[in-house]
Coordinates of C-alpha atoms in Angstrom, one line a residue:
Chain A
M275 CA -35.4 18.8 -5.8
R276 CA -35.1 21.4 -3.2
I277 CA -31.3 21.1 -1.7
G278 CA -29.6 22.9 1.1
W279 CA -26.0 22.7 1.3
I280 CA -23.3 23.6 4.0
G281 CA -19.9 23.8 3.3
T282 CA -18.6 25.7 0.2
G283 CA -15.2 25.3 0.9
I284 CA -12.3 23.4 -1.7
M285 CA -14.8 19.8 -1.0
G286 CA -18.3 21.5 -1.2
A287 CA -18.0 24.0 -3.7
P288 CA -17.6 22.1 -6.8
M289 CA -19.9 19.3 -5.0
A290 CA -22.5 21.7 -5.0
G291 CA -21.7 22.8 -7.9
H292 CA -23.0 18.7 -9.8
L293 CA -26.3 19.3 -7.7
L294 CA -26.5 22.7 -9.6
Q295 CA -25.7 21.6 -12.6
G296 CA -28.2 18.6 -12.1
G297 CA -30.7 20.8 -12.4
H298 CA -32.0 21.1 -8.9
T299 CA -32.9 24.2 -6.8
L300 CA -29.3 24.9 -4.4
G301 CA -29.8 27.0 -1.4
V302 CA -26.2 27.4 0.6
F303 CA -24.5 28.3 3.7
N304 CA -21.4 28.5 4.8
R305 CA -19.0 30.2 7.6
S306 CA -17.7 32.7 5.0
R307 CA -20.3 33.9 2.6
E308 CA -17.3 34.8 0.2
K309 CA -16.9 31.3 -0.6
A310 CA -20.0 30.7 -1.9
S311 CA -20.0 33.4 -4.4
G312 CA -19.2 31.3 -7.4
L313 CA -22.3 29.0 -6.5
I314 CA -24.5 32.2 -5.8
A315 CA -23.9 33.4 -9.0
G316 CA -24.7 30.3 -10.7
G317 CA -28.2 30.5 -9.2
A318 CA -28.2 29.3 -5.9
A319 CA -29.8 31.1 -3.0
W320 CA -28.0 32.3 0.6
Y321 CA -29.3 31.6 3.7
D322 CA -27.6 33.2 7.2
S323 CA -28.3 30.2 9.1
P324 CA -27.9 26.5 8.7
R325 CA -31.0 26.4 10.7
A326 CA -32.7 29.1 7.6
L327 CA -31.5 26.4 4.9
A328 CA -32.8 23.8 6.2
E329 CA -36.5 25.3 6.3
A330 CA -36.3 25.8 3.1
S331 CA -34.8 22.5 2.3
E332 CA -36.2 18.9 1.2
V333 CA -32.4 17.5 1.5
V334 CA -29.9 19.2 3.5
F335 CA -26.3 17.9 2.6
S336 CA -22.8 19.5 4.7
I337 CA -19.3 18.5 4.2
V338 CA -17.5 21.0 7.1
G339 CA -14.4 21.1 8.8
H340 CA -14.1 19.4 12.2
P341 CA -16.2 17.2 14.1
R342 CA -17.2 20.2 15.9
D343 CA -17.9 22.3 13.2
V344 CA -21.1 19.2 12.1
E345 CA -22.5 19.5 16.1
A346 CA -22.7 23.5 15.3
V347 CA -24.1 22.7 11.7
Y348 CA -26.4 20.4 13.1
L349 CA -27.3 20.7 16.8
G350 CA -26.5 23.9 17.5
P351 CA -29.0 26.9 18.4
E352 CA -28.9 27.9 14.7
G353 CA -28.5 24.3 13.4
V354 CA -30.2 22.5 10.7
L355 CA -32.4 20.3 13.4
A356 CA -33.6 23.6 15.2
A357 CA -35.7 24.2 11.9
A358 CA -39.2 24.3 12.6
R359 CA -40.0 22.9 9.3
R360 CA -37.6 20.0 8.7
P361 CA -36.0 18.3 5.6
G362 CA -36.7 14.5 5.3
V363 CA -33.5 13.5 5.0
V364 CA -29.6 14.9 6.1
V365 CA -26.3 14.2 4.8
D366 CA -23.1 14.3 6.3
M367 CA -20.0 14.2 4.1
T368 CA -17.7 15.2 6.6
T369 CA -15.1 13.1 7.6
S370 CA -15.9 13.0 11.4
Q371 CA -16.1 10.5 14.5
P372 CA -18.6 7.2 13.6
A373 CA -19.7 7.8 17.2
L374 CA -21.2 11.6 16.7
A375 CA -22.6 9.9 13.5
R376 CA -24.8 7.5 15.2
R377 CA -25.3 10.4 17.8
L378 CA -26.7 12.6 14.9
A379 CA -28.5 10.1 13.6
A380 CA -30.9 9.3 16.8
A381 CA -31.1 13.1 17.3
A382 CA -32.3 13.6 14.1
A383 CA -34.8 10.9 14.1
E384 CA -36.6 12.0 17.2
R385 CA -37.3 15.5 15.2
G386 CA -38.5 12.9 12.3
V387 CA -35.7 13.6 10.4
T388 CA -33.0 10.3 8.9
S389 CA -29.3 11.5 9.3
L390 CA -26.7 9.8 6.8
D391 CA -22.8 9.8 7.2
A392 CA -21.3 10.0 3.8
P393 CA -17.7 10.5 3.9
V394 CA -16.0 10.2 0.9
S395 CA -12.5 9.5 -0.7
G396 CA -10.6 11.1 -3.7
G397 CA -10.0 14.7 -2.9
D398 CA -10.9 18.1 -4.7
I399 CA -9.7 16.4 -7.9
G400 CA -12.5 13.9 -7.2
A401 CA -14.8 16.8 -6.1
R402 CA -14.2 18.3 -9.6
K403 CA -14.9 15.8 -11.4
A404 CA -17.2 13.9 -9.9
T405 CA -15.2 10.8 -9.5
L406 CA -15.9 10.9 -5.6
V407 CA -15.8 7.0 -4.0
I408 CA -18.6 7.7 -1.5
M409 CA -19.0 5.6 1.4
V410 CA -23.0 5.8 3.6
G411 CA -23.4 5.1 6.9
G412 CA -27.4 4.9 8.3
D413 CA -30.9 4.2 7.1
R414 CA -31.6 1.8 3.5
G415 CA -34.6 4.0 2.7
A416 CA -33.1 7.1 3.2
F417 CA -29.5 6.2 1.7
D418 CA -31.9 5.2 -1.6
Q419 CA -33.8 8.2 -2.0
V420 CA -30.4 10.3 -2.3
S421 CA -28.8 7.7 -4.0
P422 CA -29.4 9.7 -7.4
L423 CA -28.4 12.5 -5.9
L424 CA -24.9 11.5 -4.1
G425 CA -24.2 9.8 -7.8
L426 CA -24.3 13.1 -9.2
L427 CA -21.1 13.8 -6.9
G428 CA -19.0 10.4 -7.7
R429 CA -18.5 7.1 -9.4
T430 CA -18.9 4.7 -6.5
V431 CA -21.9 5.6 -3.6
A432 CA -21.8 2.3 -1.5
H433 CA -24.7 1.6 1.9
M434 CA -22.2 0.3 4.5
G435 CA -24.4 -0.5 7.4
P436 CA -26.4 1.9 9.9
A437 CA -25.4 5.1 11.1
G438 CA -21.7 5.7 11.7
A439 CA -20.9 2.8 9.2
G440 CA -19.7 5.0 6.1
Q441 CA -17.5 6.8 8.7
H442 CA -16.1 3.3 9.6
T443 CA -15.3 2.8 6.1
K444 CA -13.9 5.8 5.7
M445 CA -12.0 5.1 9.1
C446 CA -10.1 1.8 7.3
N447 CA -9.9 4.1 4.2
Q448 CA -7.3 6.4 6.0
I449 CA -5.7 3.4 8.1
L450 CA -5.0 2.0 4.3
I451 CA -3.3 4.8 3.3
A452 CA -1.3 5.5 6.5
G453 CA 0.5 2.1 6.6
T454 CA 1.1 2.6 2.5
M455 CA 2.5 6.2 2.6
I456 CA 5.3 5.0 5.4
G457 CA 6.2 2.3 2.9
V458 CA 6.2 4.5 0.1
C459 CA 8.4 6.9 1.9
E460 CA 10.9 4.4 3.7
A461 CA 11.0 2.5 0.2
L462 CA 12.2 5.9 -1.6
L463 CA 14.2 7.3 0.8
Y464 CA 16.0 3.4 0.9
A465 CA 16.7 4.0 -3.2
S466 CA 18.0 7.3 -2.8
R467 CA 20.1 5.8 0.0
A468 CA 21.8 2.9 -2.1
G469 CA 22.0 5.4 -5.1
L470 CA 19.4 4.1 -7.0
D471 CA 17.4 5.6 -9.8
A472 CA 14.4 6.2 -7.6
A473 CA 11.8 6.6 -10.9
G474 CA 13.2 3.6 -12.1
V475 CA 12.8 1.6 -9.0
I476 CA 8.8 3.0 -9.0
D477 CA 8.7 1.8 -12.5
V478 CA 9.6 -2.0 -11.7
V479 CA 8.0 -2.3 -8.3
S480 CA 4.7 -1.2 -8.8
Q481 CA 4.2 -3.8 -11.2
G482 CA 3.8 -6.8 -8.4
A483 CA 3.0 -7.1 -4.7
A484 CA 4.6 -3.8 -4.1
G485 CA 2.2 -1.6 -5.5
S486 CA 0.0 0.6 -4.3
W487 CA -2.1 3.8 -5.6
A488 CA 0.0 5.7 -3.3
I489 CA 3.7 4.9 -4.9
S490 CA 2.4 5.3 -8.5
N491 CA 0.7 8.7 -7.7
L492 CA 2.7 10.0 -4.5
G493 CA 5.9 8.5 -5.4
P494 CA 6.8 10.4 -8.5
R495 CA 5.8 13.8 -6.5
M496 CA 8.2 12.9 -3.7
I497 CA 11.4 12.3 -6.0
A498 CA 10.1 16.2 -7.5
G499 CA 10.3 17.5 -4.3
D500 CA 7.0 18.7 -4.9
F501 CA 4.7 18.5 -1.6
T502 CA 1.6 20.8 -3.0
P503 CA -1.6 18.9 -1.1
G504 CA -3.8 16.6 -2.7
F505 CA -5.0 16.1 0.4
M506 CA -3.5 17.8 3.4
V507 CA -1.3 16.6 6.3
E508 CA -3.8 18.7 9.0
H509 CA -7.0 16.8 7.2
F510 CA -5.2 13.5 7.7
I511 CA -4.0 13.9 11.2
K512 CA -7.3 14.7 12.2
D513 CA -8.8 11.1 10.3
M514 CA -5.8 9.7 11.9
G515 CA -6.4 10.4 15.4
I516 CA -10.0 9.5 15.2
A517 CA -9.4 6.4 14.1
L518 CA -7.1 6.0 17.0
A519 CA -9.8 7.2 19.6
E520 CA -12.3 5.0 17.5
A521 CA -10.0 2.3 17.9
G522 CA -9.4 2.5 21.7
A523 CA -12.4 3.1 22.2
M524 CA -13.2 -0.4 20.9
G525 CA -10.2 -2.0 22.5
L526 CA -8.7 -2.4 19.4
A527 CA -4.6 -1.4 19.2
L528 CA -3.0 -0.2 16.2
P529 CA 0.7 -0.1 16.0
G530 CA 1.2 0.8 12.6
L531 CA -1.6 3.6 13.0
A532 CA 0.1 5.1 15.9
L533 CA 3.4 5.5 14.5
V534 CA 2.2 6.9 10.8
H535 CA 0.3 9.2 13.3
Q536 CA 3.3 10.2 15.8
L537 CA 5.4 10.6 12.3
Y538 CA 2.6 12.9 10.3
L539 CA 2.8 15.2 13.6
A540 CA 6.4 15.9 13.3
V541 CA 5.6 17.0 9.6
Q542 CA 3.2 19.8 11.3
A543 CA 5.6 20.6 14.2
Q544 CA 7.8 21.6 11.2
G545 CA 5.5 23.5 10.0
G546 CA 4.0 21.2 7.0
G547 CA 0.3 21.0 8.4
R548 CA -0.9 22.5 4.8
L549 CA 1.6 20.5 3.0
G550 CA 0.3 17.3 0.8
T551 CA 0.4 13.6 2.6
Q552 CA 3.6 12.7 0.5
A553 CA 5.0 15.2 2.8
L554 CA 5.4 12.7 5.2
L555 CA 9.0 12.2 3.3
R556 CA 10.2 15.2 5.1
A557 CA 9.8 13.9 9.2
L558 CA 11.9 10.6 7.5
R559 CA 14.1 12.4 6.0
T560 CA 14.8 14.3 9.2
L561 CA 14.5 12.0 11.3
N562 CA 17.8 10.6 9.7
G563 CA 19.6 13.8 9.9
L564 CA 18.7 15.2 6.3
P565 CA 17.2 18.3 5.2
A566 CA 13.7 18.1 5.2
D567 CA 13.7 19.7 1.6
N568 CA 15.8 18.3 -0.9
P569 CA 13.8 18.6 -4.8
G570 CA 15.2 16.3 -7.0
V571 CA 16.2 13.5 -4.4
P572 CA 13.8 11.4 -2.4
Chain B
M104 CA 23.2 -22.2 -25.4
R105 CA 24.7 -24.7 -22.6
I106 CA 23.3 -23.2 -19.4
G107 CA 23.6 -24.6 -15.5
W108 CA 20.6 -23.5 -13.0
I109 CA 21.7 -24.7 -9.3
G110 CA 18.2 -24.3 -7.0
T111 CA 15.1 -26.4 -8.3
G112 CA 12.4 -25.5 -5.5
I113 CA 9.4 -23.7 -5.4
M114 CA 10.9 -21.2 -7.7
G115 CA 13.7 -22.5 -9.6
A116 CA 12.2 -25.6 -10.6
P117 CA 9.3 -23.9 -12.7
M118 CA 12.0 -20.8 -13.9
A119 CA 14.6 -23.4 -15.2
G120 CA 11.7 -25.4 -17.0
H121 CA 10.9 -22.5 -19.2
L122 CA 14.7 -22.8 -20.5
L123 CA 14.3 -25.9 -21.4
Q124 CA 11.1 -25.0 -23.1
G125 CA 13.2 -22.4 -24.9
G126 CA 15.0 -24.7 -26.5
H127 CA 18.3 -24.4 -24.3
T128 CA 20.8 -27.1 -23.3
L129 CA 20.6 -27.2 -19.4
G130 CA 22.6 -28.6 -16.6
V131 CA 21.0 -28.9 -13.1
F132 CA 22.3 -28.9 -9.5
N133 CA 20.0 -28.8 -6.3
R134 CA 20.9 -29.9 -2.8
S135 CA 19.1 -32.5 -2.6
R136 CA 18.4 -34.1 -6.3
E137 CA 14.4 -35.6 -6.0
K138 CA 13.4 -31.7 -6.5
A139 CA 14.9 -32.1 -9.7
S140 CA 13.4 -34.8 -11.0
G141 CA 11.2 -33.1 -13.1
L142 CA 13.7 -31.4 -15.0
I143 CA 15.9 -34.8 -15.6
A144 CA 12.5 -36.4 -16.8
G145 CA 12.4 -33.5 -18.9
G146 CA 15.7 -33.5 -20.3
A147 CA 18.0 -31.8 -18.2
A148 CA 21.3 -33.4 -17.0
W149 CA 22.2 -33.7 -13.6
Y150 CA 25.8 -32.2 -11.7
D151 CA 27.0 -33.5 -8.9
S152 CA 28.4 -30.1 -7.9
P153 CA 27.8 -26.5 -8.9
R154 CA 31.5 -26.4 -10.3
A155 CA 31.4 -29.4 -12.3
L156 CA 27.6 -27.9 -13.5
A157 CA 29.6 -24.6 -14.0
E158 CA 32.1 -26.4 -16.3
A159 CA 29.9 -27.3 -18.7
S160 CA 28.0 -24.3 -18.6
E161 CA 28.4 -21.0 -21.1
V162 CA 25.7 -19.1 -18.5
V163 CA 25.0 -20.3 -14.8
F164 CA 21.3 -19.2 -12.9
S165 CA 20.9 -19.9 -9.7
I166 CA 18.0 -19.1 -6.9
V167 CA 18.7 -20.5 -3.4
G168 CA 17.9 -20.1 0.1
H169 CA 19.8 -17.5 2.0
P170 CA 22.9 -15.3 1.7
R171 CA 25.2 -18.1 3.3
D172 CA 23.9 -20.6 0.4
V173 CA 24.9 -17.7 -2.8
E174 CA 28.1 -17.8 -0.9
A175 CA 28.6 -21.7 -0.7
V176 CA 27.3 -21.9 -4.1
Y177 CA 29.7 -19.9 -5.7
L178 CA 32.5 -19.0 -3.5
G179 CA 32.7 -22.5 -2.1
P180 CA 35.6 -25.2 -2.7
E181 CA 33.3 -26.8 -5.1
G182 CA 31.5 -23.7 -6.2
V183 CA 30.6 -21.9 -9.4
L184 CA 34.0 -19.9 -9.4
A185 CA 36.3 -23.1 -8.4
A186 CA 35.4 -24.3 -11.9
A187 CA 38.7 -25.2 -14.1
R188 CA 36.5 -23.9 -17.2
R189 CA 34.2 -20.7 -16.4
P190 CA 31.0 -19.6 -17.5
G191 CA 31.0 -16.1 -19.0
V192 CA 28.3 -14.9 -16.9
V193 CA 26.7 -16.1 -13.9
V194 CA 22.9 -14.6 -12.7
D195 CA 21.8 -15.0 -8.7
M196 CA 18.5 -15.0 -8.7
T197 CA 18.1 -15.3 -4.3
T198 CA 17.0 -12.5 -2.8
S199 CA 20.0 -11.8 -0.9
Q200 CA 22.3 -9.2 0.6
P201 CA 23.2 -6.4 -1.7
A202 CA 27.1 -6.5 -0.1
L203 CA 27.2 -10.1 -1.1
A204 CA 26.3 -9.2 -4.5
R205 CA 28.9 -6.5 -5.2
R206 CA 31.7 -9.2 -3.1
L207 CA 30.1 -11.5 -6.1
A208 CA 30.7 -9.7 -8.5
A209 CA 34.6 -8.4 -7.4
A210 CA 35.3 -12.4 -6.7
A211 CA 34.1 -13.6 -10.1
A212 CA 35.7 -10.7 -12.1
E213 CA 38.9 -12.1 -10.9
R214 CA 38.4 -15.3 -12.8
G215 CA 37.3 -13.5 -15.5
V216 CA 33.4 -14.1 -14.8
T217 CA 31.1 -11.3 -14.9
S218 CA 28.2 -11.8 -12.3
L219 CA 24.7 -9.9 -12.1
D220 CA 22.3 -10.0 -9.5
A221 CA 19.2 -10.4 -10.5
P222 CA 15.9 -11.1 -7.7
V223 CA 12.6 -11.7 -8.8
S224 CA 9.1 -10.9 -7.5
G225 CA 6.0 -12.4 -8.3
G226 CA 6.0 -15.3 -6.2
D227 CA 5.4 -19.3 -7.4
I228 CA 2.8 -18.2 -9.2
G229 CA 5.1 -15.9 -11.3
A230 CA 8.0 -18.5 -11.6
R231 CA 4.9 -21.1 -13.1
K232 CA 3.6 -18.5 -15.6
A233 CA 6.8 -16.9 -16.3
T234 CA 5.4 -13.4 -15.1
L235 CA 8.0 -12.3 -12.8
V236 CA 9.4 -8.9 -12.5
I237 CA 13.1 -9.4 -12.4
M238 CA 15.5 -6.3 -11.4
V239 CA 19.1 -6.7 -12.1
G240 CA 21.7 -5.6 -11.0
G241 CA 25.6 -5.5 -12.7
D242 CA 27.4 -5.0 -15.7
R243 CA 25.6 -3.8 -18.9
G244 CA 27.1 -5.8 -21.8
A245 CA 26.1 -9.0 -19.4
F246 CA 22.6 -7.8 -18.8
D247 CA 22.4 -7.5 -22.4
Q248 CA 23.0 -10.6 -23.1
V249 CA 21.3 -12.6 -21.0
S250 CA 18.6 -10.3 -21.5
P251 CA 17.0 -12.9 -23.8
L252 CA 17.1 -15.6 -21.2
L253 CA 15.5 -13.9 -18.8
G254 CA 12.9 -13.1 -20.8
L255 CA 12.0 -16.2 -20.6
L256 CA 11.5 -16.0 -17.3
G257 CA 9.0 -13.0 -16.5
R258 CA 7.1 -10.2 -18.1
T259 CA 9.8 -7.3 -17.0
V260 CA 13.3 -7.5 -17.0
A261 CA 14.4 -4.3 -15.8
H262 CA 18.7 -3.0 -15.3
M263 CA 18.7 -1.2 -12.1
G264 CA 22.6 0.0 -11.8
P265 CA 25.8 -1.8 -11.2
A266 CA 26.3 -4.6 -9.1
G267 CA 24.3 -4.7 -5.9
A268 CA 21.4 -2.7 -7.1
G269 CA 19.2 -5.6 -8.4
Q270 CA 19.1 -6.6 -4.7
H271 CA 18.4 -3.1 -3.5
T272 CA 15.7 -2.8 -5.4
K273 CA 14.1 -5.7 -4.6
M274 CA 14.7 -4.6 -0.9
C275 CA 12.8 -1.4 -1.9
N276 CA 9.6 -3.7 -3.3
Q277 CA 10.1 -5.4 0.4
I278 CA 10.1 -2.4 2.5
L279 CA 6.8 -0.8 0.3
I280 CA 5.2 -4.6 0.9
A281 CA 5.9 -4.0 4.6
G282 CA 4.2 -0.8 5.0
T283 CA 1.4 -2.0 2.8
M284 CA 0.6 -4.8 4.4
I285 CA 0.4 -3.5 8.1
G286 CA -2.0 -0.9 6.7
V287 CA -4.0 -3.9 5.5
C288 CA -4.3 -5.8 8.5
E289 CA -5.1 -2.9 10.8
A290 CA -8.0 -1.8 8.7
L291 CA -9.2 -5.1 8.3
L292 CA -9.3 -5.7 12.4
Y293 CA -10.6 -2.1 12.6
A294 CA -13.5 -3.2 10.2
S295 CA -14.3 -6.5 11.8
R296 CA -14.6 -4.9 15.1
A297 CA -16.4 -1.8 13.7
G298 CA -19.1 -4.4 12.9
L299 CA -18.6 -3.6 8.7
D300 CA -18.8 -6.0 6.5
A301 CA -14.8 -6.6 5.8
A302 CA -15.3 -7.8 2.0
G303 CA -17.5 -4.5 1.2
V304 CA -14.8 -2.6 2.1
I305 CA -12.1 -3.7 0.3
D306 CA -14.6 -3.1 -2.6
V307 CA -15.1 0.3 -2.1
V308 CA -11.6 1.7 -0.8
S309 CA -9.7 -0.3 -3.1
Q310 CA -11.0 2.2 -5.4
G311 CA -9.2 5.0 -4.7
A312 CA -6.0 6.5 -3.0
A313 CA -6.4 3.3 -0.3
G314 CA -6.2 0.9 -3.1
S315 CA -3.0 -2.1 -3.0
W316 CA -2.1 -5.0 -4.7
A317 CA -2.5 -6.4 -1.3
I318 CA -5.6 -5.7 -0.2
S319 CA -7.4 -6.4 -3.3
N320 CA -5.3 -9.7 -3.3
L321 CA -4.2 -11.0 0.4
G322 CA -7.7 -9.2 1.8
P323 CA -9.9 -11.1 0.4
R324 CA -7.2 -14.2 1.8
M325 CA -7.5 -12.7 5.3
I326 CA -11.1 -12.4 5.3
A327 CA -11.4 -16.3 4.6
G328 CA -8.8 -17.3 6.9
D329 CA -6.7 -18.7 4.0
F330 CA -3.1 -18.6 5.0
T331 CA -1.7 -20.6 2.6
P332 CA 1.4 -19.2 1.2
G333 CA 2.2 -17.2 -1.8
F334 CA 5.3 -15.8 -0.3
M335 CA 6.0 -17.2 3.0
V336 CA 6.5 -15.1 6.1
E337 CA 10.2 -17.0 6.9
H338 CA 11.4 -15.7 3.4
F339 CA 10.0 -12.2 3.9
I340 CA 11.4 -12.3 7.7
K341 CA 14.9 -13.0 5.8
D342 CA 14.1 -10.4 2.8
M343 CA 13.1 -7.7 5.8
G344 CA 16.6 -8.5 8.0
I345 CA 18.5 -7.8 4.9
A346 CA 16.8 -4.4 4.8
L347 CA 17.3 -3.4 8.0
A348 CA 21.1 -4.2 8.1
E349 CA 21.5 -2.9 5.0
A350 CA 19.8 0.3 6.0
G351 CA 21.3 0.1 9.3
A352 CA 24.9 0.5 7.7
M353 CA 23.7 2.9 5.2
G354 CA 22.5 4.5 8.0
L355 CA 19.4 5.0 7.4
A356 CA 16.3 4.5 10.5
L357 CA 13.5 3.0 8.9
P358 CA 11.2 2.6 11.9
G359 CA 7.8 1.4 10.1
L360 CA 9.9 -1.6 8.5
A361 CA 11.2 -1.9 11.7
L362 CA 7.5 -2.4 13.3
V363 CA 6.6 -4.6 10.5
H364 CA 9.7 -6.9 11.0
Q365 CA 8.7 -7.4 14.8
L366 CA 5.6 -8.5 14.1
Y367 CA 6.1 -10.8 11.4
L368 CA 8.8 -12.2 14.0
A369 CA 5.5 -12.8 16.4
V370 CA 4.1 -14.4 13.6
Q371 CA 7.0 -17.2 13.3
A372 CA 7.1 -17.3 17.4
Q373 CA 3.5 -18.4 17.4
G374 CA 4.4 -21.1 14.4
G375 CA 3.5 -19.3 11.2
G376 CA 7.0 -19.1 9.7
R377 CA 5.6 -20.9 6.4
L378 CA 1.8 -19.5 6.2
G379 CA 1.7 -16.7 4.0
T380 CA 2.7 -13.3 4.5
Q381 CA -1.1 -12.3 4.9
A382 CA -0.8 -14.4 8.1
L383 CA 0.5 -10.9 9.3
L384 CA -3.2 -10.3 10.7
R385 CA -2.3 -13.4 13.2
A386 CA 0.2 -11.3 15.0
L387 CA -1.7 -8.1 15.0
R388 CA -5.1 -10.2 16.2
T389 CA -3.5 -12.2 19.1
L390 CA -2.1 -8.3 20.0
N391 CA -5.5 -7.7 20.3
G392 CA -6.0 -10.6 22.8
L393 CA -8.5 -12.3 20.2
P394 CA -7.5 -15.7 18.8
A395 CA -4.8 -16.0 16.2
D396 CA -7.4 -17.7 13.5
N397 CA -11.1 -17.0 13.0
P398 CA -12.2 -18.0 10.0
G399 CA -14.3 -15.1 8.0
V400 CA -13.5 -13.0 10.2
P401 CA -10.9 -10.6 9.8

C-alpha cells in the first residue's frame, strides 16, 4: 500500500520503519528533514509538504507534537486535506484533544476522507519494539481497513468508539498514571525517611494490592536517581492539561489529577521538563526541603 | 508448638485456623467469644484474658482492630506482658503505629520477651487462602524463629528491619494504594462521562504503563456498582491516618495521601465506612453532582 507518514521523531521514525519493513511504499514528511534521513536511506520518499505527501498516498499517518501541529498538518494551507487528490483514510496518532479529533473527522468527511484518532501508549521502547497499545476512535469500517497496518506498530489495536474516543481513552490512561505516580513517589519518600530499604519495600509491596507497572518499573529508577526519560515530563504535562480541560468542559472535577498536574508543573519550573515522568519525585523532594537530586536515596 | 492467638475476626480466624491445621497446639482469646467458636470446635482452647493465654503459650500472635486495642492486649493489666510465665516471642499483626511497635518492643524486652510487628496485606481472601504478604519488623533471630509459622499464613514473609519497620512498610503499601485508587476512580469517571465503554477502557489501559492491581481488580467492581468490602473504607482511613501522622512526625508532607484521605472521610461521612475501598468512587461521584450509586455506570 502507498502510505504517507508525517512526523519522524522519537516515536514516529521507528513506527514508520515497521511499515517500510512490512513491504509498504512509504512517503515521509517532517518539519526537519534530517530526522527522516534514516527512513529515506531505507527507501522512503521525501515530500516537501503534508499536502504533497497526501497526494501520493492511500493512507496517511501522523504523530507530531501538539494539537496545534496536528491542526497545521491537516487543516493548514499546505495540509493533508488541501490535497487535490486525497487519501481514503488518515490516522492521527498524536496524543491530542478529543474535540480536535472530532473536528478533524468532520472536516475530513466533507472532503470524502475518513479520519481516525489513534493515540498510543508504550513510549519510545514500545515504538521500537512494535509493542504499543493503540487506542482508536472513528469510523469502524476505516478502522478495519487500517487495522493490519496498525498491527505492524503495536501488540494491541482497539477500537474504542466514534471520533475522539481514542483520545478520550488515552486521557483515561494518563489519569491513571497520574494517580499511580504520586502514590509511588510519596511511598518511596516515606520509605526513605522511615529508614527502610526502598528496594526491599518495592519487592514486597509490589506483590499485592499496591502493585502497579509504575512501582515495578519506575520505582527502581527513582531509587537510583535515574531520571532519563522513557516518557517526558513536558509531554505528560501537555496530556494532563488536555485531560483537565476536557474534563472541565464536561463539568467534571478531578482533584487528584489537578494536584498531580500542579506538581509536574513544579518539576518543569525547576528545569526538569525533559526528564522522565519519574522525576515527579523531584517536586516532592523539594517540597519537603530536600535537594531535588540525591542518587541512591528516594 | 504451643501458640496463643488474640483476635479471631475476619482476618484472625482463618489465619489461626492455618496454624491449627499445621499441627500446632492453639489457644485463643477474643473480645467476643462467639467469634472464636469455629476455632474452639476445631480443637483450640479458650482463655479468658490475653494474660492467661500468654502463660500457656510459647509464641503469641495478635491481630486486632486499632492501636488502642494493641496497647490493651499487650500492656493492659490483663495483657500479655502481665503474664507470670511469658512467651518467648510475641507477634502483632495488626496494622498499627510504627511508634507503638517500637514502644511494645522495648516494653517486651524489659520482660525478656521479643516483640515483632508483622502487618499483612492481602485482605480476608489472602487470610483464607494463606496468600498474605507479611511485612516484619524487629529482631532478626526472633524473625527466623517464627518464620515457619508465618509461612503457614502467607506466600511472602519479609524481614524489613528493626521494630516498627514492618508497620512502616505497610504504610508505604497504603500510600501506594491511595494514589492508585484516586487515579482509578477519576479515570473511570472520565471514561463514563466521555461516553466510553469503561470495561473496554480497563481492558486496554491495564496492559501498559497505566496498569495496576487496583484497575484490574477493583475497576470492574466499580463499574458493576459492587462496593462490598475486600478491604473496608473505615480500616483504610485508620491506616492513612497513621501514615499521615507518622509522616507529619517525620516532617514529611504527602499532599496526595492527604487529599485521598479527605475523600475517604467523605465516603465515610456519606455512610460508606463499611463498604470496600473501591467506594472512593462514591465521593468523586457526589463531588461531581452525581448520585453516589448508579450500578453499571462508573
